PDB file of C-alpha atoms in Angstrom:
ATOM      1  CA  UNK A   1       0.000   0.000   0.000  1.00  0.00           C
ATOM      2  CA  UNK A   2       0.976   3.629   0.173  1.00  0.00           C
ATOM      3  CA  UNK A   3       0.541   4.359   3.451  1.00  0.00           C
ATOM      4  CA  UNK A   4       2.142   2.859   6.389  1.00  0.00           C
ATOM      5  CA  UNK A   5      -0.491   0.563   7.890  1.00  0.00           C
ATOM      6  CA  UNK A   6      -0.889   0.021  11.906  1.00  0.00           C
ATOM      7  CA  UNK A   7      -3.495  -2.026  13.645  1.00  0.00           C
ATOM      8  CA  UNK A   8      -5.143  -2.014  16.070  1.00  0.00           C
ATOM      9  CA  UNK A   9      -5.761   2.105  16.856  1.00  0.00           C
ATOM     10  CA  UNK A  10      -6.254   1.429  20.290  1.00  0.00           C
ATOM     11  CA  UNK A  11      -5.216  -1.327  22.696  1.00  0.00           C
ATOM     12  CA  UNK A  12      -6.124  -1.798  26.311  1.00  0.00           C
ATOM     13  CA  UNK A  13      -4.662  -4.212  28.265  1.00  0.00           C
ATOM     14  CA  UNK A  14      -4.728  -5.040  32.457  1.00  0.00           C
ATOM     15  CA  UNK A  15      -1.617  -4.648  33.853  1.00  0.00           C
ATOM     16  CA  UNK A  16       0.729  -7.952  33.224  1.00  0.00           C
ATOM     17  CA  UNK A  17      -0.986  -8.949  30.186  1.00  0.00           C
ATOM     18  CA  UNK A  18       0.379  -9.131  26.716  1.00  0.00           C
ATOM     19  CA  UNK A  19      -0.032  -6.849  23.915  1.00  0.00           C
ATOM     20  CA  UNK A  20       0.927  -7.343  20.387  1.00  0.00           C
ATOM     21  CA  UNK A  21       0.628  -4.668  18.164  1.00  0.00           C
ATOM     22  CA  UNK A  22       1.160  -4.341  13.762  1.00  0.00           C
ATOM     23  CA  UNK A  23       2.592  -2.732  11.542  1.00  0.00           C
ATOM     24  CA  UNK A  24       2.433  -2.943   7.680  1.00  0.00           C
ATOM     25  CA  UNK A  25       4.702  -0.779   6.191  1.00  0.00           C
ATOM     26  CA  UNK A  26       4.561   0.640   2.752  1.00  0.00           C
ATOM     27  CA  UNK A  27       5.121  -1.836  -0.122  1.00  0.00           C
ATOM     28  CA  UNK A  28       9.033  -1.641  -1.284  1.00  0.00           C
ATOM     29  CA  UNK A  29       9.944  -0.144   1.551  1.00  0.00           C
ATOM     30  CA  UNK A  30      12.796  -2.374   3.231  1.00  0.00           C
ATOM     31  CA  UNK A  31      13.473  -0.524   6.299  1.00  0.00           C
ATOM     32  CA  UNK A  32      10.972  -0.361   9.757  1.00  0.00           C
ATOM     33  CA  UNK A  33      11.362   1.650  12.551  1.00  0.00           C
ATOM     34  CA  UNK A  34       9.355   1.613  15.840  1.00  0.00           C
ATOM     35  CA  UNK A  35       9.413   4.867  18.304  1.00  0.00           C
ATOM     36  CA  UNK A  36       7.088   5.092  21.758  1.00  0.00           C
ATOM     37  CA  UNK A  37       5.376   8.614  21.470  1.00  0.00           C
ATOM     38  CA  UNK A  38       4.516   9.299  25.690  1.00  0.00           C
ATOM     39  CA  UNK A  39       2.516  12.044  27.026  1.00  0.00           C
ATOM     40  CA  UNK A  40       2.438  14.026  22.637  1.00  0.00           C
ATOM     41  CA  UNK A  41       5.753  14.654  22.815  1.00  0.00           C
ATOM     42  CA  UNK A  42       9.189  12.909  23.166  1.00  0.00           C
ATOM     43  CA  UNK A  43       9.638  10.195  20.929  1.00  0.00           C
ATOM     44  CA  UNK A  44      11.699   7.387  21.645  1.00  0.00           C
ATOM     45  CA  UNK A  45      13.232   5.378  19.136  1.00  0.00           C
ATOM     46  CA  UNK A  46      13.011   1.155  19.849  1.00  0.00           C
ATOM     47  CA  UNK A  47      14.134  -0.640  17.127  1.00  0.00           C
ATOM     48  CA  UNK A  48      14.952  -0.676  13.354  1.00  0.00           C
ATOM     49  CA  UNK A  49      14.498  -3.461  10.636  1.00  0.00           C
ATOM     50  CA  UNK A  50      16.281  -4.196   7.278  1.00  0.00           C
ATOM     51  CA  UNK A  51      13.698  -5.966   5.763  1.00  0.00           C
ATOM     52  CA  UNK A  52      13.506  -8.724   8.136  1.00  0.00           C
ATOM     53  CA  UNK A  53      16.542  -8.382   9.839  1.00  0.00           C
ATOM     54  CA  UNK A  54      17.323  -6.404  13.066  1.00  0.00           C
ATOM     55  CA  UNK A  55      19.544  -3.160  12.341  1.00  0.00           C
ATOM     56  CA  UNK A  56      19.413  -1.326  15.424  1.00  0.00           C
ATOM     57  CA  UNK A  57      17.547  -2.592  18.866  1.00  0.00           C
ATOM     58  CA  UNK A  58      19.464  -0.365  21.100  1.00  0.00           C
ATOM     59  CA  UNK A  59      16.265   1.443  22.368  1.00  0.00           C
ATOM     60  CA  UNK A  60      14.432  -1.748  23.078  1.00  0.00           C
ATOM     61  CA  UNK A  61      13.864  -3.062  26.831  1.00  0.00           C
ATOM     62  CA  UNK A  62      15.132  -6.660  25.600  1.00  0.00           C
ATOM     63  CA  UNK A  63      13.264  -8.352  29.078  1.00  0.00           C
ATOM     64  CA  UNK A  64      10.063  -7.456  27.750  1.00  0.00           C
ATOM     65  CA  UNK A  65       9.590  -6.250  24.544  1.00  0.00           C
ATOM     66  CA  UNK A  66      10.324  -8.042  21.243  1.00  0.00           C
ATOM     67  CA  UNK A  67      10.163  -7.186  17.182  1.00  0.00           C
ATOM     68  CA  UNK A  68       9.646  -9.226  14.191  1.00  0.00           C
ATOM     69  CA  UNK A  69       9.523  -8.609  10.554  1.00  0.00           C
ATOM     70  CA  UNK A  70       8.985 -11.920   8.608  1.00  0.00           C
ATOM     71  CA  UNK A  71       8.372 -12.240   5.378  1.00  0.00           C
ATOM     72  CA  UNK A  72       5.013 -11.648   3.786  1.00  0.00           C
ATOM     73  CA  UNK A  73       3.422 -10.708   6.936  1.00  0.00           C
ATOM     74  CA  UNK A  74       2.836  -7.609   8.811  1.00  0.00           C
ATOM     75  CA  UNK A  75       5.791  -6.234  11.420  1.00  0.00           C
ATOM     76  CA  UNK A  76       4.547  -6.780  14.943  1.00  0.00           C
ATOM     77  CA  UNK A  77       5.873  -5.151  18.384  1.00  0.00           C
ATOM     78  CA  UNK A  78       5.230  -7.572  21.668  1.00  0.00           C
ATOM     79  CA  UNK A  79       5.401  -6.495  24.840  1.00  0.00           C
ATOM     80  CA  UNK A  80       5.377  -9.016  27.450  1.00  0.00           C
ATOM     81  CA  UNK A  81       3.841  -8.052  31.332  1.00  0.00           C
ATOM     82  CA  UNK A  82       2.838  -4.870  30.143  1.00  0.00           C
ATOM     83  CA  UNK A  83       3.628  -1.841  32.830  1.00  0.00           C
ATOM     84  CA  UNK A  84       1.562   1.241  33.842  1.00  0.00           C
ATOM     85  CA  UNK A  85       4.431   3.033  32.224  1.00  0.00           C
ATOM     86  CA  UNK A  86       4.347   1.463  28.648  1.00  0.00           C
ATOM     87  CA  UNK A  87       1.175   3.478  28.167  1.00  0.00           C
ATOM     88  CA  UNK A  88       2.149   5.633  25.259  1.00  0.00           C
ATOM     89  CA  UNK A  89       1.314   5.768  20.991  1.00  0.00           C
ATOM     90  CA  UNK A  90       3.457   3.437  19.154  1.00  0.00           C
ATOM     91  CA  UNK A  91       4.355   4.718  15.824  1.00  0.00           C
ATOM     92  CA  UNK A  92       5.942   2.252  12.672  1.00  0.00           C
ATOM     93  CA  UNK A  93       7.867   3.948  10.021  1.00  0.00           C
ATOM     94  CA  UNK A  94       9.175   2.592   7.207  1.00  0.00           C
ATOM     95  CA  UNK A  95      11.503   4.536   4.458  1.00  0.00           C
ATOM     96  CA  UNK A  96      13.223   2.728   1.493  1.00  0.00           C
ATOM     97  CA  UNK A  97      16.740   3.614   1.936  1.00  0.00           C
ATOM     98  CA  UNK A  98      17.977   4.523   5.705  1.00  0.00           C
ATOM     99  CA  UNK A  99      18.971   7.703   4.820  1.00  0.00           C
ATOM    100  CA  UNK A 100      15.133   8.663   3.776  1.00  0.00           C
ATOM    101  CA  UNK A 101      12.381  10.154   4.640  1.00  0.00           C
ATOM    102  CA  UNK A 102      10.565   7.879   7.271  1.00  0.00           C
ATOM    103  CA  UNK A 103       6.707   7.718   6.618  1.00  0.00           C
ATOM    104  CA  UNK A 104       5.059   7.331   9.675  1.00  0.00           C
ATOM    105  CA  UNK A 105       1.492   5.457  10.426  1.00  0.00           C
ATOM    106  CA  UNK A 106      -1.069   6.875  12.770  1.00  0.00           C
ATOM    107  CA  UNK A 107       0.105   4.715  15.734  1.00  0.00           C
ATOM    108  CA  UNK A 108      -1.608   2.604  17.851  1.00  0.00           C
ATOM    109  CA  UNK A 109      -2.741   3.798  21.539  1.00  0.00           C
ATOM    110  CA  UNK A 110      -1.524   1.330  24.524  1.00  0.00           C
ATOM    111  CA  UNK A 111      -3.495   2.282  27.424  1.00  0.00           C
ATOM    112  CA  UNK A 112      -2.213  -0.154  30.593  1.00  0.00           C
ATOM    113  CA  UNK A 113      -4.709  -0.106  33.409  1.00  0.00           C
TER     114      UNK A 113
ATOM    115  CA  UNK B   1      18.015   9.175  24.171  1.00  0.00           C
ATOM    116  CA  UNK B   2      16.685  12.457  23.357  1.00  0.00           C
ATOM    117  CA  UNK B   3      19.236  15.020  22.467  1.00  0.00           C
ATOM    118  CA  UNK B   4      16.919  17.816  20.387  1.00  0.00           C
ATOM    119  CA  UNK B   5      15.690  20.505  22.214  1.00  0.00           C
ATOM    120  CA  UNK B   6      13.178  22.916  20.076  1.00  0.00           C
ATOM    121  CA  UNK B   7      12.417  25.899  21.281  1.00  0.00           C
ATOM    122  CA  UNK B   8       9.689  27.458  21.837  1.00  0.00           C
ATOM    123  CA  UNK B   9       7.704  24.887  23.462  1.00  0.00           C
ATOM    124  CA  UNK B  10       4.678  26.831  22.283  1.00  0.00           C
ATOM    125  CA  UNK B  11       3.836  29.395  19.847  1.00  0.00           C
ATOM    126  CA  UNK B  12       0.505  31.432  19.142  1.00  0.00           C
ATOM    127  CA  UNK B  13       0.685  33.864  16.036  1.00  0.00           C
ATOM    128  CA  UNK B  14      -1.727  35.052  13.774  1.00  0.00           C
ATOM    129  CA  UNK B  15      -2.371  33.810  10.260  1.00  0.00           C
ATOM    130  CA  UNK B  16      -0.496  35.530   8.107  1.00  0.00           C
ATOM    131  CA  UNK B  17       2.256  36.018  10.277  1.00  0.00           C
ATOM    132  CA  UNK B  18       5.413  33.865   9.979  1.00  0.00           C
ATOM    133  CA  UNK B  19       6.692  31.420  12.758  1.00  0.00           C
ATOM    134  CA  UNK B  20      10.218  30.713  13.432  1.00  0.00           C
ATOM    135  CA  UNK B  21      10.868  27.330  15.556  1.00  0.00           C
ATOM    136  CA  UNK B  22      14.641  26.683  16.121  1.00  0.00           C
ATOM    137  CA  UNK B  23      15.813  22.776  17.207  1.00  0.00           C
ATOM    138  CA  UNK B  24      19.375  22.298  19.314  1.00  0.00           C
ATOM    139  CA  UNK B  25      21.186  18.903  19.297  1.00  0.00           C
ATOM    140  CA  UNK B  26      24.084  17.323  20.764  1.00  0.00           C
ATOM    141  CA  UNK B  27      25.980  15.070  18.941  1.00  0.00           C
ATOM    142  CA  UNK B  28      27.094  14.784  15.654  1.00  0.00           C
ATOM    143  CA  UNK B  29      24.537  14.438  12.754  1.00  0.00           C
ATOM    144  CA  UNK B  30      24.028  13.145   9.147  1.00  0.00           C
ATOM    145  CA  UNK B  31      20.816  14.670   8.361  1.00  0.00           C
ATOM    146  CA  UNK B  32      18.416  16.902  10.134  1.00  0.00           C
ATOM    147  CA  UNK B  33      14.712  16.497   8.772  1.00  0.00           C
ATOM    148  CA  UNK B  34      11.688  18.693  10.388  1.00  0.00           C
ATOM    149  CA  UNK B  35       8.337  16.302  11.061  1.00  0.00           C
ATOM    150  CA  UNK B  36       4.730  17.749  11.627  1.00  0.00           C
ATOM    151  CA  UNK B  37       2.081  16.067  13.788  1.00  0.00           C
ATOM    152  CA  UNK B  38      -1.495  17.064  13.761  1.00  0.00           C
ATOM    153  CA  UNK B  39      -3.758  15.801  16.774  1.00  0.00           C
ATOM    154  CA  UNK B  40      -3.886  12.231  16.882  1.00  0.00           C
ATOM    155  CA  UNK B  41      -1.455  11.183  13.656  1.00  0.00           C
ATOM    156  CA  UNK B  42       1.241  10.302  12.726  1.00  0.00           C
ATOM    157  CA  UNK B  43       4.332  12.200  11.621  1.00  0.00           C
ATOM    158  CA  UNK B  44       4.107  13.884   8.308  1.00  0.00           C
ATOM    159  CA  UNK B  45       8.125  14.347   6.857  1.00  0.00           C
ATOM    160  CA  UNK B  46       8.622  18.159   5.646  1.00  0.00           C
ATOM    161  CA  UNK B  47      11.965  18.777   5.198  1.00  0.00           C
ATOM    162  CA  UNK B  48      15.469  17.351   5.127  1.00  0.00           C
ATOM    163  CA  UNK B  49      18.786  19.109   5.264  1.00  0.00           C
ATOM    164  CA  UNK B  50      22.199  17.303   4.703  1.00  0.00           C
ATOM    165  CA  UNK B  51      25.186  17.971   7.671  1.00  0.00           C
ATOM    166  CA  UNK B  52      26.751  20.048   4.562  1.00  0.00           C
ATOM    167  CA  UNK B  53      23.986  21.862   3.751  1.00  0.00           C
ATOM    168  CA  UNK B  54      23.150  25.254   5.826  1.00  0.00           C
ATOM    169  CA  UNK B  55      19.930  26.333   4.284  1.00  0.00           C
ATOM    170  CA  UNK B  56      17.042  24.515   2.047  1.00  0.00           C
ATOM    171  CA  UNK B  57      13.277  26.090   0.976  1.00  0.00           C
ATOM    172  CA  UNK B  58      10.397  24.203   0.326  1.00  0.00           C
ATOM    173  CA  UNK B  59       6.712  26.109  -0.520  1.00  0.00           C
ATOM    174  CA  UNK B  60       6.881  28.572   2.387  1.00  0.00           C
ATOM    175  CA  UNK B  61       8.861  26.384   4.817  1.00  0.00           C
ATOM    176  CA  UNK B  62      12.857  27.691   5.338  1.00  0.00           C
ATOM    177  CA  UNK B  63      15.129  25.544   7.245  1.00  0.00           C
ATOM    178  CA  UNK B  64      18.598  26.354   8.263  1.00  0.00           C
ATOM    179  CA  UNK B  65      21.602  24.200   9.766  1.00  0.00           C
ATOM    180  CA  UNK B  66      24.449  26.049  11.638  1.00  0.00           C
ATOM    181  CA  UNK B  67      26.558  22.298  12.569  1.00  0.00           C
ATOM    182  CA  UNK B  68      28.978  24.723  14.567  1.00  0.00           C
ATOM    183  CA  UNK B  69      26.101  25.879  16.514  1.00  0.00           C
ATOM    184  CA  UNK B  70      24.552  22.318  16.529  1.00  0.00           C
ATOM    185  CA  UNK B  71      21.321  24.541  15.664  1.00  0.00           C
ATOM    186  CA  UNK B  72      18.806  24.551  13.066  1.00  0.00           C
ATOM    187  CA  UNK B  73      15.346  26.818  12.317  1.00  0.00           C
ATOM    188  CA  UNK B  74      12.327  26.210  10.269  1.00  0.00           C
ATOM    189  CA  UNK B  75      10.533  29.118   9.358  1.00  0.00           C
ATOM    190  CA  UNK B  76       7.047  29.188   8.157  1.00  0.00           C
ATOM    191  CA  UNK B  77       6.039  32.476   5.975  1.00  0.00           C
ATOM    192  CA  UNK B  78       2.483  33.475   5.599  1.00  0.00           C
ATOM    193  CA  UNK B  79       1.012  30.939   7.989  1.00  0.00           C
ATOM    194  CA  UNK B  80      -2.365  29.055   7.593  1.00  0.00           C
ATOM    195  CA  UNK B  81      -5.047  27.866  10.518  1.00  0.00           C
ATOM    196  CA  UNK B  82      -3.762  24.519   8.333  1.00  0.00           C
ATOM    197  CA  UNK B  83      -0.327  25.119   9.497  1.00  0.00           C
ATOM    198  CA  UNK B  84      -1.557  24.256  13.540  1.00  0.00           C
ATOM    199  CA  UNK B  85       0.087  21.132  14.504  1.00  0.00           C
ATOM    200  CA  UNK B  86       3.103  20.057  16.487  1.00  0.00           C
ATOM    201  CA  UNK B  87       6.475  19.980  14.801  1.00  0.00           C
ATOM    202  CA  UNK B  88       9.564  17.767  15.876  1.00  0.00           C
ATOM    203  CA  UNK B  89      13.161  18.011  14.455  1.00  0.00           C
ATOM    204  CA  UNK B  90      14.875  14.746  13.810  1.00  0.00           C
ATOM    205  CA  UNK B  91      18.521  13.735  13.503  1.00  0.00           C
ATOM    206  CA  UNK B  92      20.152  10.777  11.916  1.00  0.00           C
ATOM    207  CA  UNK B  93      23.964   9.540  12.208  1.00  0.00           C
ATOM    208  CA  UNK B  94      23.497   7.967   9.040  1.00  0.00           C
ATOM    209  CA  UNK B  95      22.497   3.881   8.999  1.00  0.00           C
ATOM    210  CA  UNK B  96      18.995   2.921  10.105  1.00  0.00           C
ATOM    211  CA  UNK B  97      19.659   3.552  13.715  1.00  0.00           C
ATOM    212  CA  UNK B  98      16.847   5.622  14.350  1.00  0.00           C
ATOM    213  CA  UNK B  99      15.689   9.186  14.298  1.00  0.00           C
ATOM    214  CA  UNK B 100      16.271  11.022  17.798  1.00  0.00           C
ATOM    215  CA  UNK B 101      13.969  13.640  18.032  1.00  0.00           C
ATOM    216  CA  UNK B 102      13.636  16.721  20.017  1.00  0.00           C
ATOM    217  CA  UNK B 103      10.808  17.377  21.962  1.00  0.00           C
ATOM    218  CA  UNK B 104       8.538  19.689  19.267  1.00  0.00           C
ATOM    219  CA  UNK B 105       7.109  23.358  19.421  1.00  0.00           C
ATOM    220  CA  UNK B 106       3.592  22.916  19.801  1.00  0.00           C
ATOM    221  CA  UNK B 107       2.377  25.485  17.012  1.00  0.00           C
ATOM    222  CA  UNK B 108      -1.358  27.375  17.147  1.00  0.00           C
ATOM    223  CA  UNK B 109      -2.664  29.668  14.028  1.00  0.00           C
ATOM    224  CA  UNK B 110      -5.463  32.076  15.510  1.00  0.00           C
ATOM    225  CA  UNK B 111      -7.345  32.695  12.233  1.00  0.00           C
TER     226      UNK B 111
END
């Protein structure tokens, strides 16, 4: 498609549950990025993708949140025993050489209760 | 980690007026871009400005890059009630390692 595609909008889970949230980036795009958007403002980058390869995972907290891109299926971010604090938008990105322009989808809302 | 600092946090001007919203950063770049976000989307790219560029136009947006200063500005001439949105700089160190952004000037046009 031409737009980066994220799904679902919003996502509630209880506190220590598991949310898994998708990302389907624009078609010939090879690179994905996820960033954690708290409180409008401050974005914080989590992880980057080469088609489906990581390239950067600095930003992610590797004890409970994981990445995949595979292969003829939408990207997906997992976050294991959600927190109170991983309430924030999740955006994908995706840009066809790194150097590019990312296009960014419309997030999807975590809310942890 | 965030290393961009815009500044102002906020800015009310009428339309018509311009709007000048300057970015800091830290460390070394590749690339600075400019992002806008209207309520409740995602980021919409605007402009991008090499490490050896200093100054780039596009419609009525004007960004600058002093690398000295580790500064840049985006100016916005004749502004629109369209133009009310949030906008974030972004750097790059070249790779895909990420963007790190700054923390955005929250922008309001009073028609």
């Amino acid at each position: 498609g031409e737009e980066v595609a994220q799904t679902p909008k919003h996502l509630v889970r209880g506190e220590g549950q598991k949310a898994k949230l998708y990302c389907a980036p624009i078609k010939g795009h090879s690179y994905v990025f996820w960033y954690q958007q708290v409180l409008k403002n401050e974005f914080k980058f989590l992880i980057s993708f080469q088609n489906e390869n990581v390239f950067d995972e600095t930003g992610m907290p590797k004890e409970r949140f994981s990445a995949k891109c595979l292969p003829n299926s939408p990207c997906s971010l997992e976050i294991q025993a959600t927190k109170l604090e991983d309430s924030a938008v999740y955006f994908c990105a995706s840009s066809q050489q790194p150097n590019q322009p990312q296009h960014f989808g419309d997030g999807t809302r975590l809310s942890i209760l | 980690s965030q290393q961009g600092e815009e500044d102002p946090q906020a800015l009310s001007i009428q339309e018509g007026e311009n709007a000048t919203m300057n970015c800091s950063y830290k460390t070394s770049i590749n690339n600075l871009q400019w992002y806008r976000q209207n309520s409740g989307r995602g980021l919409v790219h605007l402009i991008l400005i090499r490490s050896n560029e200093r100054e780039k136009h596009s419609g009525r947006l004007r960004v600058t890059l002093d690398t000295s200063k580790k500064s840049s500005s985006l100016l916005i001439t004749a502004s629109r009630a369209a133009d009310t949105a949030s906008y974030f700089c972004a750097t790059d160190r070249g790779g895909a390692d990420g963007l790190t952004f700054g923390k955005g000037t929250h922008l309001i046009i009073q028609p």
